[in-house]
CSV table of C-alpha atoms in Angstrom, one decimal:
chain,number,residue,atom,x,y,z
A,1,UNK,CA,-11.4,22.4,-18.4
A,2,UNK,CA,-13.0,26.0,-18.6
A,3,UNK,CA,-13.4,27.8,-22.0
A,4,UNK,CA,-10.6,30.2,-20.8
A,5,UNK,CA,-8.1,27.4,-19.7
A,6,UNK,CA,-8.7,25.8,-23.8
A,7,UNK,CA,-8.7,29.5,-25.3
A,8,UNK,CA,-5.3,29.3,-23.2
A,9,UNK,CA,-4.1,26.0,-24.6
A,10,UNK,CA,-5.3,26.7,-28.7
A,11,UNK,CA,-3.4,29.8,-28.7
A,12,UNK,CA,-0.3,28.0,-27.2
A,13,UNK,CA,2.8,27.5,-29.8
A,14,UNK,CA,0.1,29.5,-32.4
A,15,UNK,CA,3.0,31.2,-33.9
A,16,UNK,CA,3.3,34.2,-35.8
A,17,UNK,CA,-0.1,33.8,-37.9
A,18,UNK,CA,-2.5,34.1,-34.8
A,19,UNK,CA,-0.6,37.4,-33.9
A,20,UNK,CA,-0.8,38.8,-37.7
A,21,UNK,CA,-5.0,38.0,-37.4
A,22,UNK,CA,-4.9,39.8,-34.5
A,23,UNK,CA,-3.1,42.7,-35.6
A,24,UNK,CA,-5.3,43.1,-39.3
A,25,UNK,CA,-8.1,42.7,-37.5
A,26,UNK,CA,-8.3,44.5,-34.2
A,27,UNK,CA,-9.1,43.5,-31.1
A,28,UNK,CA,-12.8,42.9,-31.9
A,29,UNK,CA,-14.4,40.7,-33.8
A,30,UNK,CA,-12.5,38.9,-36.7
A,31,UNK,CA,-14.0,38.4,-40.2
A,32,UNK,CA,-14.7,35.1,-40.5
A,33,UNK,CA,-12.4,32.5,-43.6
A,34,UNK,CA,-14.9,32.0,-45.4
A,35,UNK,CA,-15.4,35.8,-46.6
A,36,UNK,CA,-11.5,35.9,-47.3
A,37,UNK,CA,-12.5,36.1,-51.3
A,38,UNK,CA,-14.3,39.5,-50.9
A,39,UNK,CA,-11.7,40.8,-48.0
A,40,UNK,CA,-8.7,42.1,-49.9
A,41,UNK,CA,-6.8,41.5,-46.2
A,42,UNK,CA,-7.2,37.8,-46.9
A,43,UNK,CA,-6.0,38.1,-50.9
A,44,UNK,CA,-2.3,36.5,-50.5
A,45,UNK,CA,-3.7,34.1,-47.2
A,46,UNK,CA,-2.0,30.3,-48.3
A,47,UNK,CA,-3.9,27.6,-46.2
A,48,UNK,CA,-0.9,27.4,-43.4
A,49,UNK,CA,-1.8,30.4,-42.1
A,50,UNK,CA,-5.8,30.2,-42.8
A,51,UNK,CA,-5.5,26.7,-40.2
A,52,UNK,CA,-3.7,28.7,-37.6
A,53,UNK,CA,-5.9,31.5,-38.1
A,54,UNK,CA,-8.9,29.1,-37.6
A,55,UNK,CA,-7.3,27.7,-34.4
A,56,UNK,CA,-7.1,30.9,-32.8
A,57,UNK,CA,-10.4,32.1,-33.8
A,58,UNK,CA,-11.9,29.2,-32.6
A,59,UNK,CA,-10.4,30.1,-28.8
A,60,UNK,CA,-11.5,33.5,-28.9
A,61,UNK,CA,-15.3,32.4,-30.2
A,62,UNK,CA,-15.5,29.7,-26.9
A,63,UNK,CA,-14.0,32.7,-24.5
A,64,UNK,CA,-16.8,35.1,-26.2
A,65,UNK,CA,-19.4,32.6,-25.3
A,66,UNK,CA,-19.7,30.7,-28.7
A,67,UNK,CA,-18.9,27.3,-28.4
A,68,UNK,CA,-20.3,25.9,-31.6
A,69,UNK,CA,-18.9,28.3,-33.6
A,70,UNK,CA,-16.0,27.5,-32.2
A,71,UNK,CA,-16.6,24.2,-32.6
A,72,UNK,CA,-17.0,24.7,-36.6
A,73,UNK,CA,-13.7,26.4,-36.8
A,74,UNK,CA,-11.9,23.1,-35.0
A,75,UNK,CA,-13.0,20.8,-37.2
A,76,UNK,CA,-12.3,22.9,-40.1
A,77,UNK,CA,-8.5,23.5,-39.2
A,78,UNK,CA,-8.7,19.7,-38.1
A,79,UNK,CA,-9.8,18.6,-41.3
A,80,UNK,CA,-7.2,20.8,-42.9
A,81,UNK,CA,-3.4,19.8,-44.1
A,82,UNK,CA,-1.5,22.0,-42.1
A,83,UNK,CA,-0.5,19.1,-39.5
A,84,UNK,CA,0.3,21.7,-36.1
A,85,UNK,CA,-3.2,23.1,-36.7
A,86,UNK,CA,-4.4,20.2,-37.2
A,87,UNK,CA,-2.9,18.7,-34.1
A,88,UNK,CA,-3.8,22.2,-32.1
A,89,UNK,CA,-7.5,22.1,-33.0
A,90,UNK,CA,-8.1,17.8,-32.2
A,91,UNK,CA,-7.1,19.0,-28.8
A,92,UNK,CA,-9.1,21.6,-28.5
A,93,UNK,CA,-12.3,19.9,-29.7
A,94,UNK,CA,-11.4,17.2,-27.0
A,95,UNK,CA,-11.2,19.6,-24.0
A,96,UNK,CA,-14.5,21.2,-25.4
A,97,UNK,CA,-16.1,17.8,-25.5
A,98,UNK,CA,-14.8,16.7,-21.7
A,99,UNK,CA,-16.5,20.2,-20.8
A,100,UNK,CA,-19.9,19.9,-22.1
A,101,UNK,CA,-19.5,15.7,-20.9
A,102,UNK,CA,-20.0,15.0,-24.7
A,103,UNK,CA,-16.8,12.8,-24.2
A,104,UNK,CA,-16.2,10.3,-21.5
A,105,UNK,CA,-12.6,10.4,-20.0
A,106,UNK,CA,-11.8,7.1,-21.7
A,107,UNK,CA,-13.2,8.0,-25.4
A,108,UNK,CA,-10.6,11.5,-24.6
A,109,UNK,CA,-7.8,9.3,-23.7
A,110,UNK,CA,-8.2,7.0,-26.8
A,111,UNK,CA,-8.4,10.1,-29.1
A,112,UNK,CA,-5.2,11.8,-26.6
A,113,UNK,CA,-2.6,8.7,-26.9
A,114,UNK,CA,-3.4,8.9,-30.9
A,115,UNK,CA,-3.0,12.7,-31.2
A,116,UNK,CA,0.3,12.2,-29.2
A,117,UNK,CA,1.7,9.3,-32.4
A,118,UNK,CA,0.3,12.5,-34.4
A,119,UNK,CA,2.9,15.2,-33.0
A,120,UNK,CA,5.6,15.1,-30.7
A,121,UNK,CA,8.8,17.4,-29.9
A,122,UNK,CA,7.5,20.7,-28.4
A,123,UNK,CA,5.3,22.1,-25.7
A,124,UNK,CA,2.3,21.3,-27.3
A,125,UNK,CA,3.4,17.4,-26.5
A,126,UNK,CA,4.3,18.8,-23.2
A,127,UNK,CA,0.6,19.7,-22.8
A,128,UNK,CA,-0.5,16.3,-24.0
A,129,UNK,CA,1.0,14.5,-21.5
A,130,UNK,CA,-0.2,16.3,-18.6
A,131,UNK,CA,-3.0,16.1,-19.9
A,132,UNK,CA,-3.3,12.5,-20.4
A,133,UNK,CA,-2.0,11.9,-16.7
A,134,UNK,CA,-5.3,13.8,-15.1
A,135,UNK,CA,-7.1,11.5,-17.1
A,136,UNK,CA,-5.3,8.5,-16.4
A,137,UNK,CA,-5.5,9.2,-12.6
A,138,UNK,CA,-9.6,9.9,-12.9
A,139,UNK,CA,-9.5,6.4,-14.7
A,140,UNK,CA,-7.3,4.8,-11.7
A,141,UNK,CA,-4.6,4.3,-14.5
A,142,UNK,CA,-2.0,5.4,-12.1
A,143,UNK,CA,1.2,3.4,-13.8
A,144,UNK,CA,-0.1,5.4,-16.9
A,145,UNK,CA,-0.1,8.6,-14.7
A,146,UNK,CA,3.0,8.7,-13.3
A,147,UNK,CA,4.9,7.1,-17.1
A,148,UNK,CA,3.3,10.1,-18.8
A,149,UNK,CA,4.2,12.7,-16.2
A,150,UNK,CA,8.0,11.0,-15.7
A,151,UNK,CA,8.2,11.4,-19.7
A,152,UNK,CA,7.2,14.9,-19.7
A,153,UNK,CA,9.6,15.9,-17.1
A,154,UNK,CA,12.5,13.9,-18.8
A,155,UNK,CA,11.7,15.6,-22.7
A,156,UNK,CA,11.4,18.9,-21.4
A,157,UNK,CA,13.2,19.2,-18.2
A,158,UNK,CA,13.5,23.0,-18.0
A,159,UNK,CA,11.3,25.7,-17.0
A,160,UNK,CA,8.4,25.8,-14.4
A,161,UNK,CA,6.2,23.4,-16.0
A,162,UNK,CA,8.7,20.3,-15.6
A,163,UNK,CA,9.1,21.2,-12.1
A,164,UNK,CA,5.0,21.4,-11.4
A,165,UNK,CA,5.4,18.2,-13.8
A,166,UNK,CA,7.4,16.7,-11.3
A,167,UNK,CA,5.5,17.9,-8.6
A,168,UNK,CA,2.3,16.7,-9.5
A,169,UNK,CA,4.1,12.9,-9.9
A,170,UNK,CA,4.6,13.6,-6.3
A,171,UNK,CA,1.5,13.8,-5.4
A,172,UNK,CA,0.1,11.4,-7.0
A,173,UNK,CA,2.4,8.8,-5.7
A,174,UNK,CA,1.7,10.1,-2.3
A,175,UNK,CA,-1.9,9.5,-2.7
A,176,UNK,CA,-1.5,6.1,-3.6
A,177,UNK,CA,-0.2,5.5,0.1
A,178,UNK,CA,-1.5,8.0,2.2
A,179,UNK,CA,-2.9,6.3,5.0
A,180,UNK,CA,-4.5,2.8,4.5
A,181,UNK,CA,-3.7,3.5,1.0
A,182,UNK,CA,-5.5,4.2,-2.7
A,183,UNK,CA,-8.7,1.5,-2.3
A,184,UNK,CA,-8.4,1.5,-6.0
A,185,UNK,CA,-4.9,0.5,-6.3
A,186,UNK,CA,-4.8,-3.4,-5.1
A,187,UNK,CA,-1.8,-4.4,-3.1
A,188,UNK,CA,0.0,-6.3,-5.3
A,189,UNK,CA,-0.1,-3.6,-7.9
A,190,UNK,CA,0.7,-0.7,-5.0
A,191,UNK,CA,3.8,-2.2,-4.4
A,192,UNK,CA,4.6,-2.8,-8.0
A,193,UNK,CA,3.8,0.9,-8.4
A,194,UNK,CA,6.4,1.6,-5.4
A,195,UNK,CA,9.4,-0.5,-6.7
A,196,UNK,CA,9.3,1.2,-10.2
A,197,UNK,CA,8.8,4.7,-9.0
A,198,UNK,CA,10.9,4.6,-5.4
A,199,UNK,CA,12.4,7.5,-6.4
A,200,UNK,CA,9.6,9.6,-5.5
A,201,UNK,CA,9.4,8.4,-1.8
A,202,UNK,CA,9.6,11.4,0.4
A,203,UNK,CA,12.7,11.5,2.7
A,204,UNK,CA,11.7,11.3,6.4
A,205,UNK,CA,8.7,10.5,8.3
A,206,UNK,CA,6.4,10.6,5.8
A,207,UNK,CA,7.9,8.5,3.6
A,208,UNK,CA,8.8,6.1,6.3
A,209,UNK,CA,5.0,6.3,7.0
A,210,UNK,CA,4.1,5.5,3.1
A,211,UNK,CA,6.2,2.7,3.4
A,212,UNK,CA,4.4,1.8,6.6
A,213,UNK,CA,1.3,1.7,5.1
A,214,UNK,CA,2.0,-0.5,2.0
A,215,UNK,CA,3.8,-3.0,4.7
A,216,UNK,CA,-0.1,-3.1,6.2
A,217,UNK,CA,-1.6,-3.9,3.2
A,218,UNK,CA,0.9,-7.1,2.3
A,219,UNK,CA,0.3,-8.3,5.1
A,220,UNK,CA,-3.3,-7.9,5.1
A,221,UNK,CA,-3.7,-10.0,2.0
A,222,UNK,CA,-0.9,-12.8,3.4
A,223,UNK,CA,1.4,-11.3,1.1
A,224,UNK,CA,4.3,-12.0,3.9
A,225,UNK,CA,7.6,-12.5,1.7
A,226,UNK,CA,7.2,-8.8,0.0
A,227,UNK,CA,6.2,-7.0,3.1
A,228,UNK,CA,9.5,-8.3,4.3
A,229,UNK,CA,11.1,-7.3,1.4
A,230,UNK,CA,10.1,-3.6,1.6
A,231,UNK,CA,10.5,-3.9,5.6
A,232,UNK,CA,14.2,-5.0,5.1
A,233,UNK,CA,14.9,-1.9,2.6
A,234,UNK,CA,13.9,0.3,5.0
A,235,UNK,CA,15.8,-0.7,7.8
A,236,UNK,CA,18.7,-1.4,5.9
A,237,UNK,CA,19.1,1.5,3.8
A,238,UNK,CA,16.4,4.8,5.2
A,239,UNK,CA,16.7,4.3,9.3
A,240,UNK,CA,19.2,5.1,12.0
A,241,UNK,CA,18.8,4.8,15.6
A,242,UNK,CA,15.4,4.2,17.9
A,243,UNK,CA,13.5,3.8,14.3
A,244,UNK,CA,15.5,1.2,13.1
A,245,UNK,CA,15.3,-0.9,16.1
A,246,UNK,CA,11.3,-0.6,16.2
A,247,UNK,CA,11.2,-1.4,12.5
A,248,UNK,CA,13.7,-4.0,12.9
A,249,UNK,CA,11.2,-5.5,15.0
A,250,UNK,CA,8.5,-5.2,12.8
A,251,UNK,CA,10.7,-6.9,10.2
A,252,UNK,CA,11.4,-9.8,12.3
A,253,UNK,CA,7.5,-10.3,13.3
A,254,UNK,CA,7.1,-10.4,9.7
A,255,UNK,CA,9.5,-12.8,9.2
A,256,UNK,CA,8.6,-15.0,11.9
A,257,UNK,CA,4.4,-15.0,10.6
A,258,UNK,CA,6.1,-16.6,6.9
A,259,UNK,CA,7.6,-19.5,9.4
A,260,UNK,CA,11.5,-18.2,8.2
A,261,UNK,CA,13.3,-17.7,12.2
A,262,UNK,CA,16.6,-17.5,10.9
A,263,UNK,CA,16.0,-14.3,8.2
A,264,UNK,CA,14.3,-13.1,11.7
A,265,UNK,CA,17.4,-13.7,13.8
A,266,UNK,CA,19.1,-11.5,10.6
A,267,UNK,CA,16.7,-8.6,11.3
A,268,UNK,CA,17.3,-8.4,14.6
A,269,UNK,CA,20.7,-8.3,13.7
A,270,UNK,CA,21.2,-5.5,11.6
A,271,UNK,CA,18.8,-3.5,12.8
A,272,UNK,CA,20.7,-3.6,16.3
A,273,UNK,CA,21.8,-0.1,17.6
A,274,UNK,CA,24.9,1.0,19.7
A,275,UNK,CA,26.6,3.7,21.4
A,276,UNK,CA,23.8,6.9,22.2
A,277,UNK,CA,21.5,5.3,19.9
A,278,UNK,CA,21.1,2.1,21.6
A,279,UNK,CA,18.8,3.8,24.5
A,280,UNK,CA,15.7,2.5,22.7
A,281,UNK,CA,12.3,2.2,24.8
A,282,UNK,CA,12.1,-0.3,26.6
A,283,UNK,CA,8.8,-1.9,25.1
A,284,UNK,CA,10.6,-2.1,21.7
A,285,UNK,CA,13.3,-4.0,23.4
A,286,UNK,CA,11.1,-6.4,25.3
A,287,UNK,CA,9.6,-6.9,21.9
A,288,UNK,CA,13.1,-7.6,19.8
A,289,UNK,CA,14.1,-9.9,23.1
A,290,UNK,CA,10.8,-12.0,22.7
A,291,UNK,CA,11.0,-12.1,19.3
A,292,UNK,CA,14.7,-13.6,19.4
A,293,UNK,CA,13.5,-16.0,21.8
A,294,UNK,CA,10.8,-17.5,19.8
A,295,UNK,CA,13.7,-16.9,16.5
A,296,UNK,CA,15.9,-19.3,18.7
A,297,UNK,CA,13.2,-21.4,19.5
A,298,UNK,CA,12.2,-22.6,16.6
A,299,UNK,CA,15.8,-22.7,14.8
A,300,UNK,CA,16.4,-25.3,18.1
A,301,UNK,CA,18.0,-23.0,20.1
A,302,UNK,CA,16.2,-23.9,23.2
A,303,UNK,CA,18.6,-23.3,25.9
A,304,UNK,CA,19.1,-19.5,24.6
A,305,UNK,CA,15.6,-19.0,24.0
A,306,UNK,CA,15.1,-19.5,27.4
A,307,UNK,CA,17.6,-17.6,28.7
A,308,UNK,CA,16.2,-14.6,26.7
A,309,UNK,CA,13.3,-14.4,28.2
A,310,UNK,CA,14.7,-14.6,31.9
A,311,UNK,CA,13.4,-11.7,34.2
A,312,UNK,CA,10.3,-11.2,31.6
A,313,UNK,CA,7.1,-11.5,33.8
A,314,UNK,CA,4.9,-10.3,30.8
A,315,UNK,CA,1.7,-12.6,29.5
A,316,UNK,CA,3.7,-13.0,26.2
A,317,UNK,CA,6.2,-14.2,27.6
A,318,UNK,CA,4.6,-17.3,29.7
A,319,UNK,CA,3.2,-17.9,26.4
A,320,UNK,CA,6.0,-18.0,24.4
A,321,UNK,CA,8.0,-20.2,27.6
A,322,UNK,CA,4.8,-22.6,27.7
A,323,UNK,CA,5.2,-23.1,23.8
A,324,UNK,CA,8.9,-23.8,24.0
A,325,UNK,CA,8.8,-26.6,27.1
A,326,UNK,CA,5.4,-27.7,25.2
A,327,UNK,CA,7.7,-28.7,22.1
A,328,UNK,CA,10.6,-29.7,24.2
A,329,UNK,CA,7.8,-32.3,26.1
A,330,UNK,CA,9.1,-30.7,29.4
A,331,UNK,CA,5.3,-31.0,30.8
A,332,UNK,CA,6.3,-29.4,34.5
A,333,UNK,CA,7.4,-26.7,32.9
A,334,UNK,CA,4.8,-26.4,30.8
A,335,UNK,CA,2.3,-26.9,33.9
A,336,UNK,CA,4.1,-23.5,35.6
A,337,UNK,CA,3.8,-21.5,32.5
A,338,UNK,CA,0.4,-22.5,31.5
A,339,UNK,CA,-1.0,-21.7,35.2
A,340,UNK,CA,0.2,-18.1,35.1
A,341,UNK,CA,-2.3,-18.0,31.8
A,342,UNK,CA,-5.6,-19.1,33.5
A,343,UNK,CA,-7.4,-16.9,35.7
A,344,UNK,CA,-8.2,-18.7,38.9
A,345,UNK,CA,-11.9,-19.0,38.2
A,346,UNK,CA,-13.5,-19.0,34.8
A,347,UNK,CA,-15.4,-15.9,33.9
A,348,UNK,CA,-19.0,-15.2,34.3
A,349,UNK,CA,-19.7,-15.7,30.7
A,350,UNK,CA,-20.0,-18.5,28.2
A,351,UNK,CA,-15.6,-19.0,27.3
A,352,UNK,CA,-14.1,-17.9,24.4
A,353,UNK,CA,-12.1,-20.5,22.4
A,354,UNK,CA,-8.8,-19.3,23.2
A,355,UNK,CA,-9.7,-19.6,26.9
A,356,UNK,CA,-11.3,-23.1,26.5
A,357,UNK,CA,-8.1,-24.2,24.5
A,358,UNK,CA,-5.6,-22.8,27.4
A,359,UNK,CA,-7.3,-24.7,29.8
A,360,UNK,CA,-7.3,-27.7,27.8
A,361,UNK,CA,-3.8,-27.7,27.3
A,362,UNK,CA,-3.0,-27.2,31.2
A,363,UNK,CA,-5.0,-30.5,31.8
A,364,UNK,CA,-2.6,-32.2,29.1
A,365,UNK,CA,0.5,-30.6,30.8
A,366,UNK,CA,-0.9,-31.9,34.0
A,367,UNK,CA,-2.0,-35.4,32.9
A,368,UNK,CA,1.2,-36.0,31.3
A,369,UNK,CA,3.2,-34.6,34.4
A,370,UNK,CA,1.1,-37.4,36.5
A,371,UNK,CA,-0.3,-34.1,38.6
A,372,UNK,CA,-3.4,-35.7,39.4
A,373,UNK,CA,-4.7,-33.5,42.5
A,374,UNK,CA,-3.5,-30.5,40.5
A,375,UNK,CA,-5.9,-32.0,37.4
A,376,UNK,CA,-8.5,-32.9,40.0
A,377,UNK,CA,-8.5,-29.1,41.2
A,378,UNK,CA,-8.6,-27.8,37.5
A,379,UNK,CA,-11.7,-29.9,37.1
A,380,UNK,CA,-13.3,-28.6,40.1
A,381,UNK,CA,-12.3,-25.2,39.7
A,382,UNK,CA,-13.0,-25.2,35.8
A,383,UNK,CA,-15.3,-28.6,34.9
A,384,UNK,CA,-18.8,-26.7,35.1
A,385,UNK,CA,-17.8,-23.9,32.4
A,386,UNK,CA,-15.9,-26.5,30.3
A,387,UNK,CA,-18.9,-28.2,30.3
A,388,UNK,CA,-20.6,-25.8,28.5
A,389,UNK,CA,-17.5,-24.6,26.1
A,390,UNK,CA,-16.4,-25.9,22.7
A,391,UNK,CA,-14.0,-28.2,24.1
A,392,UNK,CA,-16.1,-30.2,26.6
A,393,UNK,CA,-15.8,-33.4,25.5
A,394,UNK,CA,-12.0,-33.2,25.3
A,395,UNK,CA,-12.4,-31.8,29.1
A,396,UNK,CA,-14.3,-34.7,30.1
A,397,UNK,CA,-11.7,-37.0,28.6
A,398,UNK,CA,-8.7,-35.5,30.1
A,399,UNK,CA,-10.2,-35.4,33.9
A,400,UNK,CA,-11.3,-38.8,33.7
A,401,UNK,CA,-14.5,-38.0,35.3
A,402,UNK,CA,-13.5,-40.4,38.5
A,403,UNK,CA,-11.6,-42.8,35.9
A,404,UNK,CA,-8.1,-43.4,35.1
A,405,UNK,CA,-7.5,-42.8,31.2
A,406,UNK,CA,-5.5,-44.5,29.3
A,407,UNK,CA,-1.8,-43.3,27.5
A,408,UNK,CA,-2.7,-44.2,24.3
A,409,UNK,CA,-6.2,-42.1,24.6
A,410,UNK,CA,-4.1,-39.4,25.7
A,411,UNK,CA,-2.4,-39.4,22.9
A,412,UNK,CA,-5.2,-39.5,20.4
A,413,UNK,CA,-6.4,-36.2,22.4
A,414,UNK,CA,-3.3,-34.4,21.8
A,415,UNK,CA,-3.5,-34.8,18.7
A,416,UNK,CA,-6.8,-33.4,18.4
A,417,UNK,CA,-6.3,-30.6,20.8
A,418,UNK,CA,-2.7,-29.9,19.6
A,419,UNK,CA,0.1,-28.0,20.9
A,420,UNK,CA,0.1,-25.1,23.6
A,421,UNK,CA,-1.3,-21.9,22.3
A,422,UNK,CA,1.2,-20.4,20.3
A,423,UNK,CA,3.2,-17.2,21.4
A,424,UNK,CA,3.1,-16.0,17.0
A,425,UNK,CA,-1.1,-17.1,17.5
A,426,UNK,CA,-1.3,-13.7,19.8
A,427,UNK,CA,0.1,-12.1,17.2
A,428,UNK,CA,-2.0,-12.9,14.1
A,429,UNK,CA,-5.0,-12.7,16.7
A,430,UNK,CA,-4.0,-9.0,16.8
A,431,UNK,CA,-3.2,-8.7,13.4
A,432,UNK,CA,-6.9,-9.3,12.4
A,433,UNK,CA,-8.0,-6.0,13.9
A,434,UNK,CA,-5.2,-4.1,14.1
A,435,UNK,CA,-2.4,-2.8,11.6
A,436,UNK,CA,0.9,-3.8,11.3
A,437,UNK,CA,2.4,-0.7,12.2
A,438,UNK,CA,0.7,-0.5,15.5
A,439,UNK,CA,1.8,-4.0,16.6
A,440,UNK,CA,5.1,-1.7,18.3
């Protein structure tokens, strides 16, 4: 704070002794209390008005350049037993002391919160607890921040300073969750911010975007059961139309990563849209129709599932089919699926897990539909690069290399090599380099 701005605040709520100083005295220099005994101005002073007269003498000495003897008029009227001068000059020795960085920010908010048990009821508590919220924000105390600006604007709700009061709560909530969020402000305690302060979410896109951006961060951490939570208050009670089928979908996704299909068959639900909002884009509803499918699927729905994803040629899709006749032990099925996954020939490159684990999988689909010159072919086509990949032994094992293998080996290889890759795996696979909010 600059001398002027705590010149500004020392004079404030004064009273009627700074003006009478200023008035006996000019607008010059003022003699000083201490020569009040050979000053017959100063004859019928009582110490009241010698404290206030300190206070405001004090202000004008720091705007004239003086800060010490300002300084030494402060702690005079401090030291004093008129309590509002008192009160008056403690704050003004603080602001001097967190302008010359004689005082951190957290000795100032020590000394603040007492001086506030000191006085309350006017503006001058006003001014305390605006000040204590900068403070509280420098010191990532946001909670503190946004209480003390919230209590301000509730004590004195009239007049322009509640309503920058209330503005400034604003933007500190907004800062919180602009973006990827306050890095300061851990998750957890961002959303616990959010729930007791929701009143201050913007209407419209931007608070659909803050909201959006704390989803990312619960999710981030695994934190799966409140991103949902904040997911399903949005669609149920800020969306309409186009937006609350995309976020609908997001909420189901959600849903679906914490293993709970039928709360993601209810999202889907209520976030459906009719009449001339139901003309949503088309890769939002390929998204809600896949996302049912698996929904079904895994609530043993199997036949509907399927039916779902009828006419969808997409690579998600052959996953998520290949998954559902992989759990339904409908290995043909699984072998058609599983083929549209594989490129004919492996790549020119060492393979990458999730490619040495699909191909794995097509030679269990095969073995156990007893394809054997389809198996033979994968081997030929594949067996060199497999070789070389993180699942070659398995490979070897599953081809037979020229011998029959036996069912029960089989088996002890699927349950190494588990099930087909999973249509929710593509998802978290995405979800470790990208946000939530961009997965639609």
């Amino acid at each position: 704070m600059n001398s002027a701005r705590i010149a500004t605040v020392c004079v404030l709520g004064a009273g009627r002794a700074g003006g009478r100083w200023r008035a006996r005295s000019g607008v010059g220099e003022v003699a000083h209390p201490r020569d009040a005994a050979t000053t017959a101005g100063w004859a019928h002073v009582d110490e009241r008005e010698l404290a206030q007269f300190k206070v405001v003498q004090g202000a004008l000495q720091l705007a004239n350049g003086e800060p010490e003897r300002a300084r030494e008029l402060w702690s005079e009227a401090r030291d004093g037993i008129h309590r509002p001068s008192q009160a008056r000059a403690r704050l003004a020795l603080i602001d001097l002391g967190l302008e010359e960085e004689t005082l951190s920010p957290t000795a100032a908010i020590a000394e603040l919160e007492r001086l506030r048990f000191a006085w309350r009821g006017d503006l001058f508590e006003f001014t305390l607890l605006r000040k204590l919220a900068d403070l509280y924000v420098q010191e990532n105390r946001h909670r503190d921040a946004l209480y003390a600006l919230r209590e301000a604007v509730s004590n004195f709700p009239d007049g322009a300073a509640a309503r920058n009061a209330a503005q400034r709560m604003r933007e500190i909530f907004a800062e919180i969750y602009r973006g990827p969020g306050d890095p300061d402000v851990p998750p957890l305690r961002a959303l616990a911010l959010y729930q007791e302060f929701m009143e201050l979410t913007p209407v419209g896109p931007q608070g659909d975007r803050m909201i959006a951006g704390l989803a990312d961060r619960l999710v981030e951490v695994d934190l799966l059961d409140r991103a949902g939570e904040l997911l399903e208050g949005q669609v149920r009670y800020r969306l309409e139309g186009k937006e609350k089928a995309r976020i609908g979908a997001r909420l189901a996704l959600v849903r679906l990563l914490d293993h709970d299909p039928e709360r993601a068959l209810e999202a889907l639900e209520v976030s459906e849209v009719e009449g001339p909002d139901a003309d949503i884009d088309e890769s939002v509803a390929l998204q809600r129709r896949q996302l049912r499918a698996r929904a079904l699927s895994d609530v043993g729905r199997t036949e509907e599932a399927l039916k779902m994803l009828e006419g969808d040629d997409s690579l998600d899709a052959e996953h998520l089919r290949a998954d559902i006749h992989w759990r339904q032990r409908q290995w043909p099925q699984a072998v058609d699926s599983l083929a549209k996954l594989i490129p004919l020939l492996p790549p020119r490159r060492p393979m990458e897990l999730e490619e040495s684990q699909l191909v794995v999988n097509l030679a269990v689909a095969l073995m156990l539909s007893e394809k054997t010159v389809d198996l033979e072919d994968l081997n030929r086509r594949y067996g060199a690069a497999m070789a070389k990949g993180p699942h070659a032994d398995t490979f070897k094992l599953l081809v037979g290399d020229g011998e029959k293998v036996a069912v029960s080996s089989i088996a002890d290889e699927l349950s190494k090599v588990g099930q087909a890759q999973d249509f929710m795996a593509n998802y978290r696979e995405r979800l470790r380099s990208t946000e939530l909010s961009e997965a639609n």
